[in-house]
């Protein structure tokens, strides 16, 4: 009897639950299901929230890579068109890392590559354009104020701060990066070469980055130097936009030349306006 008892004890194994002993003497261990949830969930996507995808852009032909699937789906856009008026609808367009923004800023400084639209086709952002325009507004106001202050002090004249410089700069930069892409979107739609609206906002926003260092260099009190700086910045910005849209606009037929030329000249006109109203000092 004692030996049989010890035999039964030896055949059992210690576990975290009550073992179920079969007639054959084998031990079958059963664990209950855990109440803990798996973290992170296997379906997590994106940088901000799991499964968050940008709302479908206006035209998938320009907003996704060739042969790719549309960005987002109707199922992920619960609420129909009312979803466009929620913050969640635009949150994915701000879902970029610092490295992404820096790479796109560097890309805008090399206008002859013409590869910006290809690199941002699957993930156009509005974060960079917003902060570029906001930075331009304060830089323009600060540099313009500083330059006029020095000019007045050197000639011993009274100087007064012009608050309208901020409001004027905000109207120019925010208005330009919003209205011009919007008008271009409808023009390309008319010529059967539709492009993504967010993609155009992204392209035009980053095209203005070159004007930030140009404004900083405008503190040099030489008029000819300021004209050169404004001209170079305008040429680089115009080339950046025109070359990145050229490959797409060529599908509009013979009119593509006029469209690209108009885009280029309009960007140069912006540089001239900035030179006349921000880089010019009158005492």
PDB file of C-alpha atoms in Angstrom:
ATOM      1  CA  UNK A   1       0.000   0.000   0.000  1.00  0.00           C
ATOM      2  CA  UNK A   2       2.777   2.384   0.843  1.00  0.00           C
ATOM      3  CA  UNK A   3       4.581   1.614  -2.387  1.00  0.00           C
ATOM      4  CA  UNK A   4       1.418   2.115  -4.398  1.00  0.00           C
ATOM      5  CA  UNK A   5       0.887   5.489  -2.749  1.00  0.00           C
ATOM      6  CA  UNK A   6       4.338   6.655  -3.575  1.00  0.00           C
ATOM      7  CA  UNK A   7       3.871   5.486  -7.152  1.00  0.00           C
ATOM      8  CA  UNK A   8       0.771   7.661  -7.573  1.00  0.00           C
ATOM      9  CA  UNK A   9       2.596  10.671  -6.182  1.00  0.00           C
ATOM     10  CA  UNK A  10       5.563  10.177  -8.532  1.00  0.00           C
ATOM     11  CA  UNK A  11       3.271  10.020 -11.544  1.00  0.00           C
ATOM     12  CA  UNK A  12       1.769  13.427 -10.823  1.00  0.00           C
ATOM     13  CA  UNK A  13       3.430  16.736 -11.858  1.00  0.00           C
ATOM     14  CA  UNK A  14       3.068  20.063 -10.142  1.00  0.00           C
ATOM     15  CA  UNK A  15       1.293  22.686 -12.273  1.00  0.00           C
ATOM     16  CA  UNK A  16      -0.562  25.961 -11.958  1.00  0.00           C
ATOM     17  CA  UNK A  17      -3.972  24.278 -12.084  1.00  0.00           C
ATOM     18  CA  UNK A  18      -5.734  21.232 -10.770  1.00  0.00           C
ATOM     19  CA  UNK A  19      -4.658  18.250 -12.876  1.00  0.00           C
ATOM     20  CA  UNK A  20      -7.194  15.859 -14.290  1.00  0.00           C
ATOM     21  CA  UNK A  21      -5.982  12.283 -13.791  1.00  0.00           C
ATOM     22  CA  UNK A  22      -7.205   9.741 -16.275  1.00  0.00           C
ATOM     23  CA  UNK A  23      -7.676   6.075 -15.622  1.00  0.00           C
ATOM     24  CA  UNK A  24      -4.428   5.258 -17.382  1.00  0.00           C
ATOM     25  CA  UNK A  25      -2.416   7.199 -14.822  1.00  0.00           C
ATOM     26  CA  UNK A  26      -1.405  10.037 -17.202  1.00  0.00           C
ATOM     27  CA  UNK A  27      -1.712  13.620 -16.099  1.00  0.00           C
ATOM     28  CA  UNK A  28      -3.608  16.063 -18.351  1.00  0.00           C
ATOM     29  CA  UNK A  29      -3.087  19.711 -17.454  1.00  0.00           C
ATOM     30  CA  UNK A  30      -5.768  22.211 -18.488  1.00  0.00           C
ATOM     31  CA  UNK A  31      -5.313  25.982 -18.247  1.00  0.00           C
ATOM     32  CA  UNK A  32      -8.180  28.377 -18.230  1.00  0.00           C
ATOM     33  CA  UNK A  33      -8.268  31.216 -20.776  1.00  0.00           C
ATOM     34  CA  UNK A  34      -6.544  34.372 -19.596  1.00  0.00           C
ATOM     35  CA  UNK A  35      -8.578  37.500 -19.143  1.00  0.00           C
ATOM     36  CA  UNK A  36      -5.695  39.687 -20.326  1.00  0.00           C
ATOM     37  CA  UNK A  37      -5.875  41.257 -23.782  1.00  0.00           C
ATOM     38  CA  UNK A  38      -3.010  41.032 -26.230  1.00  0.00           C
ATOM     39  CA  UNK A  39      -1.110  44.314 -26.475  1.00  0.00           C
ATOM     40  CA  UNK A  40      -0.437  45.796 -28.897  1.00  0.00           C
ATOM     41  CA  UNK A  41      -3.283  44.520 -31.064  1.00  0.00           C
ATOM     42  CA  UNK A  42      -2.165  42.711 -34.180  1.00  0.00           C
ATOM     43  CA  UNK A  43      -4.126  45.080 -36.404  1.00  0.00           C
ATOM     44  CA  UNK A  44      -2.366  48.257 -35.330  1.00  0.00           C
ATOM     45  CA  UNK A  45      -1.378  50.416 -38.287  1.00  0.00           C
ATOM     46  CA  UNK A  46      -0.123  53.941 -38.675  1.00  0.00           C
ATOM     47  CA  UNK A  47       1.834  56.164 -36.326  1.00  0.00           C
ATOM     48  CA  UNK A  48      -0.998  57.890 -34.468  1.00  0.00           C
ATOM     49  CA  UNK A  49      -3.692  55.273 -33.938  1.00  0.00           C
ATOM     50  CA  UNK A  50      -4.362  51.696 -34.903  1.00  0.00           C
ATOM     51  CA  UNK A  51      -6.118  51.213 -38.184  1.00  0.00           C
ATOM     52  CA  UNK A  52      -6.323  54.966 -38.897  1.00  0.00           C
ATOM     53  CA  UNK A  53      -6.203  55.641 -42.622  1.00  0.00           C
ATOM     54  CA  UNK A  54      -6.471  58.958 -44.451  1.00  0.00           C
ATOM     55  CA  UNK A  55      -9.814  59.727 -46.041  1.00  0.00           C
ATOM     56  CA  UNK A  56      -9.956  58.961 -49.723  1.00  0.00           C
ATOM     57  CA  UNK A  57      -8.447  61.810 -51.691  1.00  0.00           C
ATOM     58  CA  UNK A  58     -10.302  63.560 -54.460  1.00  0.00           C
ATOM     59  CA  UNK A  59      -8.652  61.492 -57.186  1.00  0.00           C
ATOM     60  CA  UNK A  60      -6.971  58.195 -56.444  1.00  0.00           C
ATOM     61  CA  UNK A  61      -5.106  58.296 -59.767  1.00  0.00           C
ATOM     62  CA  UNK A  62      -2.660  60.825 -58.364  1.00  0.00           C
ATOM     63  CA  UNK A  63      -2.864  60.051 -54.652  1.00  0.00           C
ATOM     64  CA  UNK A  64      -1.752  56.430 -54.772  1.00  0.00           C
ATOM     65  CA  UNK A  65       1.066  54.596 -56.497  1.00  0.00           C
ATOM     66  CA  UNK A  66       0.450  52.924 -59.807  1.00  0.00           C
ATOM     67  CA  UNK A  67      -1.504  49.713 -59.346  1.00  0.00           C
ATOM     68  CA  UNK A  68      -2.033  50.385 -55.629  1.00  0.00           C
ATOM     69  CA  UNK A  69      -5.238  50.235 -53.713  1.00  0.00           C
ATOM     70  CA  UNK A  70      -7.199  53.411 -52.912  1.00  0.00           C
ATOM     71  CA  UNK A  71      -6.229  55.202 -49.748  1.00  0.00           C
ATOM     72  CA  UNK A  72      -9.013  54.356 -47.330  1.00  0.00           C
ATOM     73  CA  UNK A  73     -12.343  52.869 -48.096  1.00  0.00           C
ATOM     74  CA  UNK A  74     -15.964  53.757 -47.713  1.00  0.00           C
ATOM     75  CA  UNK A  75     -16.237  51.356 -44.817  1.00  0.00           C
ATOM     76  CA  UNK A  76     -13.549  53.247 -42.873  1.00  0.00           C
ATOM     77  CA  UNK A  77     -15.336  56.549 -43.429  1.00  0.00           C
ATOM     78  CA  UNK A  78     -18.372  56.051 -41.277  1.00  0.00           C
ATOM     79  CA  UNK A  79     -20.791  58.938 -41.395  1.00  0.00           C
ATOM     80  CA  UNK A  80     -20.549  59.680 -45.145  1.00  0.00           C
ATOM     81  CA  UNK A  81     -19.797  63.252 -46.185  1.00  0.00           C
ATOM     82  CA  UNK A  82     -20.275  64.500 -42.615  1.00  0.00           C
ATOM     83  CA  UNK A  83     -17.037  62.680 -41.786  1.00  0.00           C
ATOM     84  CA  UNK A  84     -15.174  65.372 -43.752  1.00  0.00           C
ATOM     85  CA  UNK A  85     -16.079  67.925 -41.077  1.00  0.00           C
ATOM     86  CA  UNK A  86     -14.478  66.012 -38.222  1.00  0.00           C
ATOM     87  CA  UNK A  87     -10.932  66.246 -36.899  1.00  0.00           C
ATOM     88  CA  UNK A  88     -10.482  62.493 -37.294  1.00  0.00           C
ATOM     89  CA  UNK A  89     -10.879  62.802 -41.053  1.00  0.00           C
ATOM     90  CA  UNK A  90      -7.726  64.950 -41.330  1.00  0.00           C
ATOM     91  CA  UNK A  91      -5.672  63.443 -38.520  1.00  0.00           C
ATOM     92  CA  UNK A  92      -3.898  60.954 -40.842  1.00  0.00           C
ATOM     93  CA  UNK A  93      -2.532  63.853 -42.917  1.00  0.00           C
ATOM     94  CA  UNK A  94      -0.606  65.002 -39.850  1.00  0.00           C
ATOM     95  CA  UNK A  95       0.676  61.489 -39.166  1.00  0.00           C
ATOM     96  CA  UNK A  96       4.331  62.081 -40.110  1.00  0.00           C
ATOM     97  CA  UNK A  97       7.612  61.764 -38.262  1.00  0.00           C
ATOM     98  CA  UNK A  98      10.281  64.438 -37.929  1.00  0.00           C
ATOM     99  CA  UNK A  99      12.463  62.461 -40.322  1.00  0.00           C
ATOM    100  CA  UNK A 100       9.674  62.487 -42.930  1.00  0.00           C
ATOM    101  CA  UNK A 101       9.304  66.259 -42.742  1.00  0.00           C
ATOM    102  CA  UNK A 102      13.074  66.834 -42.875  1.00  0.00           C
ATOM    103  CA  UNK A 103      13.409  64.605 -45.930  1.00  0.00           C
ATOM    104  CA  UNK A 104      10.687  66.549 -47.707  1.00  0.00           C
ATOM    105  CA  UNK A 105      12.250  69.874 -46.784  1.00  0.00           C
ATOM    106  CA  UNK A 106      15.553  68.690 -48.242  1.00  0.00           C
ATOM    107  CA  UNK A 107      13.763  67.487 -51.352  1.00  0.00           C
ATOM    108  CA  UNK A 108      12.299  70.973 -51.874  1.00  0.00           C
ATOM    109  CA  UNK A 109      15.825  72.417 -51.968  1.00  0.00           C
ATOM    110  CA  UNK A 110      16.663  70.248 -55.006  1.00  0.00           C
ATOM    111  CA  UNK A 111      14.014  71.404 -57.477  1.00  0.00           C
ATOM    112  CA  UNK A 112      15.487  69.738 -60.565  1.00  0.00           C
ATOM    113  CA  UNK A 113      14.902  66.194 -59.294  1.00  0.00           C
ATOM    114  CA  UNK A 114      11.147  66.305 -59.761  1.00  0.00           C
ATOM    115  CA  UNK A 115      10.622  63.265 -57.530  1.00  0.00           C
ATOM    116  CA  UNK A 116       8.714  64.907 -54.665  1.00  0.00           C
ATOM    117  CA  UNK A 117       5.271  63.803 -55.852  1.00  0.00           C
ATOM    118  CA  UNK A 118       6.476  60.226 -56.258  1.00  0.00           C
ATOM    119  CA  UNK A 119       7.868  60.085 -52.727  1.00  0.00           C
ATOM    120  CA  UNK A 120       4.764  61.617 -51.148  1.00  0.00           C
ATOM    121  CA  UNK A 121       2.128  59.938 -53.349  1.00  0.00           C
ATOM    122  CA  UNK A 122       1.123  57.416 -50.690  1.00  0.00           C
ATOM    123  CA  UNK A 123       1.430  59.764 -47.694  1.00  0.00           C
ATOM    124  CA  UNK A 124       0.901  63.468 -48.482  1.00  0.00           C
ATOM    125  CA  UNK A 125       0.893  65.537 -45.309  1.00  0.00           C
ATOM    126  CA  UNK A 126      -0.477  68.892 -44.222  1.00  0.00           C
ATOM    127  CA  UNK A 127       1.750  69.176 -41.170  1.00  0.00           C
ATOM    128  CA  UNK A 128       4.750  70.520 -43.082  1.00  0.00           C
ATOM    129  CA  UNK A 129       2.806  73.052 -45.182  1.00  0.00           C
ATOM    130  CA  UNK A 130       1.027  74.418 -42.111  1.00  0.00           C
ATOM    131  CA  UNK A 131       4.226  75.024 -40.151  1.00  0.00           C
ATOM    132  CA  UNK A 132       6.093  76.357 -43.175  1.00  0.00           C
ATOM    133  CA  UNK A 133       3.408  78.981 -43.754  1.00  0.00           C
ATOM    134  CA  UNK A 134       3.221  79.816 -40.048  1.00  0.00           C
ATOM    135  CA  UNK A 135       6.995  80.188 -39.858  1.00  0.00           C
ATOM    136  CA  UNK A 136       7.024  82.366 -42.967  1.00  0.00           C
ATOM    137  CA  UNK A 137       4.472  84.708 -41.422  1.00  0.00           C
ATOM    138  CA  UNK A 138       6.507  85.344 -38.277  1.00  0.00           C
ATOM    139  CA  UNK A 139       9.854  85.412 -40.100  1.00  0.00           C
ATOM    140  CA  UNK A 140       8.512  87.902 -42.637  1.00  0.00           C
ATOM    141  CA  UNK A 141       7.132  90.131 -39.894  1.00  0.00           C
ATOM    142  CA  UNK A 142      10.285  89.885 -37.756  1.00  0.00           C
ATOM    143  CA  UNK A 143      12.775  90.394 -40.592  1.00  0.00           C
ATOM    144  CA  UNK A 144      10.743  93.179 -42.171  1.00  0.00           C
ATOM    145  CA  UNK A 145      10.437  94.947 -38.835  1.00  0.00           C
ATOM    146  CA  UNK A 146      14.130  94.538 -38.050  1.00  0.00           C
ATOM    147  CA  UNK A 147      15.263  95.835 -41.437  1.00  0.00           C
ATOM    148  CA  UNK A 148      13.049  98.913 -41.321  1.00  0.00           C
ATOM    149  CA  UNK A 149      14.093  99.605 -37.715  1.00  0.00           C
ATOM    150  CA  UNK A 150      17.819  99.562 -38.611  1.00  0.00           C
ATOM    151  CA  UNK A 151      17.212 101.737 -41.676  1.00  0.00           C
ATOM    152  CA  UNK A 152      15.369 104.349 -39.639  1.00  0.00           C
ATOM    153  CA  UNK A 153      17.948 104.352 -36.836  1.00  0.00           C
ATOM    154  CA  UNK A 154      20.851 104.802 -39.238  1.00  0.00           C
ATOM    155  CA  UNK A 155      19.185 107.937 -40.564  1.00  0.00           C
ATOM    156  CA  UNK A 156      18.076 109.172 -37.118  1.00  0.00           C
ATOM    157  CA  UNK A 157      14.413 109.046 -38.026  1.00  0.00           C
ATOM    158  CA  UNK A 158      11.458 108.035 -35.922  1.00  0.00           C
ATOM    159  CA  UNK A 159      10.332 104.447 -36.356  1.00  0.00           C
ATOM    160  CA  UNK A 160       6.884 102.990 -35.711  1.00  0.00           C
ATOM    161  CA  UNK A 161       5.978  99.320 -35.749  1.00  0.00           C
ATOM    162  CA  UNK A 162       3.507  98.299 -38.457  1.00  0.00           C
ATOM    163  CA  UNK A 163       1.155  95.619 -37.127  1.00  0.00           C
ATOM    164  CA  UNK A 164      -0.360  95.226 -40.587  1.00  0.00           C
ATOM    165  CA  UNK A 165       2.802  93.393 -41.633  1.00  0.00           C
ATOM    166  CA  UNK A 166       1.654  90.270 -39.776  1.00  0.00           C
ATOM    167  CA  UNK A 167      -1.889  90.289 -41.104  1.00  0.00           C
ATOM    168  CA  UNK A 168      -0.658  90.975 -44.640  1.00  0.00           C
ATOM    169  CA  UNK A 169       1.848  88.111 -44.458  1.00  0.00           C
ATOM    170  CA  UNK A 170      -0.777  85.725 -43.089  1.00  0.00           C
ATOM    171  CA  UNK A 171      -3.158  86.598 -45.902  1.00  0.00           C
ATOM    172  CA  UNK A 172      -0.484  86.114 -48.571  1.00  0.00           C
ATOM    173  CA  UNK A 173       0.964  82.792 -47.420  1.00  0.00           C
ATOM    174  CA  UNK A 174      -2.163  81.071 -46.120  1.00  0.00           C
ATOM    175  CA  UNK A 175      -4.189  82.386 -49.026  1.00  0.00           C
ATOM    176  CA  UNK A 176      -1.647  81.379 -51.659  1.00  0.00           C
ATOM    177  CA  UNK A 177      -1.082  77.835 -50.408  1.00  0.00           C
ATOM    178  CA  UNK A 178      -4.860  77.308 -50.167  1.00  0.00           C
ATOM    179  CA  UNK A 179      -6.391  79.059 -53.173  1.00  0.00           C
ATOM    180  CA  UNK A 180      -3.780  78.292 -55.841  1.00  0.00           C
ATOM    181  CA  UNK A 181      -3.843  74.493 -55.350  1.00  0.00           C
ATOM    182  CA  UNK A 182      -7.638  74.617 -55.186  1.00  0.00           C
ATOM    183  CA  UNK A 183      -7.900  76.493 -58.498  1.00  0.00           C
ATOM    184  CA  UNK A 184      -5.288  74.232 -60.078  1.00  0.00           C
ATOM    185  CA  UNK A 185      -7.258  71.207 -58.927  1.00  0.00           C
ATOM    186  CA  UNK A 186     -10.344  72.314 -60.877  1.00  0.00           C
ATOM    187  CA  UNK A 187      -8.255  73.284 -63.915  1.00  0.00           C
ATOM    188  CA  UNK A 188      -6.658  69.840 -64.071  1.00  0.00           C
ATOM    189  CA  UNK A 189     -10.084  68.305 -63.541  1.00  0.00           C
ATOM    190  CA  UNK A 190     -11.365  70.225 -66.554  1.00  0.00           C
ATOM    191  CA  UNK A 191      -8.484  69.044 -68.759  1.00  0.00           C
ATOM    192  CA  UNK A 192      -9.061  65.411 -67.718  1.00  0.00           C
ATOM    193  CA  UNK A 193      -5.817  65.242 -65.748  1.00  0.00           C
ATOM    194  CA  UNK A 194      -7.234  65.139 -62.204  1.00  0.00           C
ATOM    195  CA  UNK A 195      -4.856  65.252 -59.288  1.00  0.00           C
ATOM    196  CA  UNK A 196      -5.247  64.737 -55.561  1.00  0.00           C
ATOM    197  CA  UNK A 197      -6.183  67.928 -53.747  1.00  0.00           C
ATOM    198  CA  UNK A 198      -4.197  67.070 -50.617  1.00  0.00           C
ATOM    199  CA  UNK A 199      -1.227  66.213 -52.818  1.00  0.00           C
ATOM    200  CA  UNK A 200      -1.371  69.715 -54.327  1.00  0.00           C
ATOM    201  CA  UNK A 201      -1.604  71.324 -50.878  1.00  0.00           C
ATOM    202  CA  UNK A 202       1.442  69.325 -49.805  1.00  0.00           C
ATOM    203  CA  UNK A 203       3.442  70.233 -52.917  1.00  0.00           C
ATOM    204  CA  UNK A 204       2.728  73.962 -52.750  1.00  0.00           C
ATOM    205  CA  UNK A 205       3.293  74.097 -49.017  1.00  0.00           C
ATOM    206  CA  UNK A 206       6.790  72.632 -49.234  1.00  0.00           C
ATOM    207  CA  UNK A 207       7.583  74.802 -52.258  1.00  0.00           C
ATOM    208  CA  UNK A 208       7.511  77.873 -49.978  1.00  0.00           C
ATOM    209  CA  UNK A 209      10.231  76.586 -47.669  1.00  0.00           C
ATOM    210  CA  UNK A 210      12.993  78.181 -49.770  1.00  0.00           C
ATOM    211  CA  UNK A 211      11.619  81.644 -48.906  1.00  0.00           C
ATOM    212  CA  UNK A 212      12.491  81.213 -45.210  1.00  0.00           C
ATOM    213  CA  UNK A 213      16.298  81.377 -45.692  1.00  0.00           C
ATOM    214  CA  UNK A 214      15.758  83.966 -48.443  1.00  0.00           C
ATOM    215  CA  UNK A 215      14.010  86.277 -45.985  1.00  0.00           C
ATOM    216  CA  UNK A 216      16.766  85.805 -43.435  1.00  0.00           C
ATOM    217  CA  UNK A 217      19.345  86.856 -46.045  1.00  0.00           C
ATOM    218  CA  UNK A 218      17.327  89.960 -46.875  1.00  0.00           C
ATOM    219  CA  UNK A 219      18.737  91.709 -43.802  1.00  0.00           C
ATOM    220  CA  UNK A 220      21.797  92.578 -45.912  1.00  0.00           C
ATOM    221  CA  UNK A 221      21.328  96.291 -46.718  1.00  0.00           C
ATOM    222  CA  UNK A 222      22.018  95.977 -50.457  1.00  0.00           C
ATOM    223  CA  UNK A 223      19.104  96.362 -52.848  1.00  0.00           C
ATOM    224  CA  UNK A 224      20.725  94.443 -55.689  1.00  0.00           C
ATOM    225  CA  UNK A 225      21.529  91.576 -53.318  1.00  0.00           C
ATOM    226  CA  UNK A 226      17.913  91.427 -52.168  1.00  0.00           C
ATOM    227  CA  UNK A 227      16.713  91.240 -55.767  1.00  0.00           C
ATOM    228  CA  UNK A 228      19.112  88.394 -56.460  1.00  0.00           C
ATOM    229  CA  UNK A 229      17.984  86.502 -53.363  1.00  0.00           C
ATOM    230  CA  UNK A 230      14.303  86.952 -54.217  1.00  0.00           C
ATOM    231  CA  UNK A 231      14.925  85.931 -57.826  1.00  0.00           C
ATOM    232  CA  UNK A 232      16.859  82.784 -56.932  1.00  0.00           C
ATOM    233  CA  UNK A 233      14.284  81.739 -54.337  1.00  0.00           C
ATOM    234  CA  UNK A 234      11.427  82.358 -56.754  1.00  0.00           C
ATOM    235  CA  UNK A 235      13.132  80.429 -59.553  1.00  0.00           C
ATOM    236  CA  UNK A 236      13.864  77.429 -57.317  1.00  0.00           C
ATOM    237  CA  UNK A 237      10.334  77.382 -55.918  1.00  0.00           C
ATOM    238  CA  UNK A 238       8.741  77.712 -59.376  1.00  0.00           C
ATOM    239  CA  UNK A 239      10.969  74.989 -60.835  1.00  0.00           C
ATOM    240  CA  UNK A 240      10.175  72.682 -57.937  1.00  0.00           C
ATOM    241  CA  UNK A 241       6.418  72.951 -58.501  1.00  0.00           C
ATOM    242  CA  UNK A 242       6.509  72.901 -62.304  1.00  0.00           C
ATOM    243  CA  UNK A 243       8.782  69.870 -62.676  1.00  0.00           C
ATOM    244  CA  UNK A 244       6.910  67.839 -60.077  1.00  0.00           C
ATOM    245  CA  UNK A 245       3.612  68.458 -61.865  1.00  0.00           C
ATOM    246  CA  UNK A 246       4.953  68.174 -65.395  1.00  0.00           C
ATOM    247  CA  UNK A 247       4.874  64.376 -65.586  1.00  0.00           C
ATOM    248  CA  UNK A 248       1.255  64.351 -64.477  1.00  0.00           C
ATOM    249  CA  UNK A 249       0.030  67.332 -66.514  1.00  0.00           C
ATOM    250  CA  UNK A 250       1.382  65.940 -69.799  1.00  0.00           C
ATOM    251  CA  UNK A 251      -1.687  63.702 -69.845  1.00  0.00           C
ATOM    252  CA  UNK A 252      -3.816  66.825 -70.431  1.00  0.00           C
ATOM    253  CA  UNK A 253      -2.797  66.884 -74.099  1.00  0.00           C
ATOM    254  CA  UNK A 254      -1.303  69.873 -75.897  1.00  0.00           C
ATOM    255  CA  UNK A 255      -2.486  72.265 -73.194  1.00  0.00           C
ATOM    256  CA  UNK A 256       0.037  70.914 -70.685  1.00  0.00           C
ATOM    257  CA  UNK A 257       2.670  73.426 -71.807  1.00  0.00           C
ATOM    258  CA  UNK A 258       0.400  76.372 -71.008  1.00  0.00           C
ATOM    259  CA  UNK A 259      -0.537  74.903 -67.630  1.00  0.00           C
ATOM    260  CA  UNK A 260       3.085  74.295 -66.598  1.00  0.00           C
ATOM    261  CA  UNK A 261       4.108  77.751 -67.840  1.00  0.00           C
ATOM    262  CA  UNK A 262       1.290  79.338 -65.845  1.00  0.00           C
ATOM    263  CA  UNK A 263       2.326  77.443 -62.709  1.00  0.00           C
ATOM    264  CA  UNK A 264       5.934  78.558 -63.154  1.00  0.00           C
ATOM    265  CA  UNK A 265       5.091  82.228 -63.791  1.00  0.00           C
ATOM    266  CA  UNK A 266       2.634  82.393 -60.892  1.00  0.00           C
ATOM    267  CA  UNK A 267       5.293  81.150 -58.501  1.00  0.00           C
ATOM    268  CA  UNK A 268       7.733  83.758 -59.829  1.00  0.00           C
ATOM    269  CA  UNK A 269       5.057  86.423 -59.347  1.00  0.00           C
ATOM    270  CA  UNK A 270       4.841  85.454 -55.680  1.00  0.00           C
ATOM    271  CA  UNK A 271       8.592  86.047 -55.317  1.00  0.00           C
ATOM    272  CA  UNK A 272       8.251  89.488 -56.907  1.00  0.00           C
ATOM    273  CA  UNK A 273       5.386  90.390 -54.571  1.00  0.00           C
ATOM    274  CA  UNK A 274       7.420  89.311 -51.556  1.00  0.00           C
ATOM    275  CA  UNK A 275      10.382  91.374 -52.748  1.00  0.00           C
ATOM    276  CA  UNK A 276       8.317  94.519 -53.277  1.00  0.00           C
ATOM    277  CA  UNK A 277       6.376  94.338 -50.003  1.00  0.00           C
ATOM    278  CA  UNK A 278       8.789  92.592 -47.647  1.00  0.00           C
ATOM    279  CA  UNK A 279      12.325  92.986 -48.960  1.00  0.00           C
ATOM    280  CA  UNK A 280      12.020  96.645 -49.937  1.00  0.00           C
ATOM    281  CA  UNK A 281      12.809  99.276 -47.286  1.00  0.00           C
ATOM    282  CA  UNK A 282      11.560 102.827 -47.599  1.00  0.00           C
ATOM    283  CA  UNK A 283      12.529 105.471 -45.076  1.00  0.00           C
TER     284      UNK A 283
END
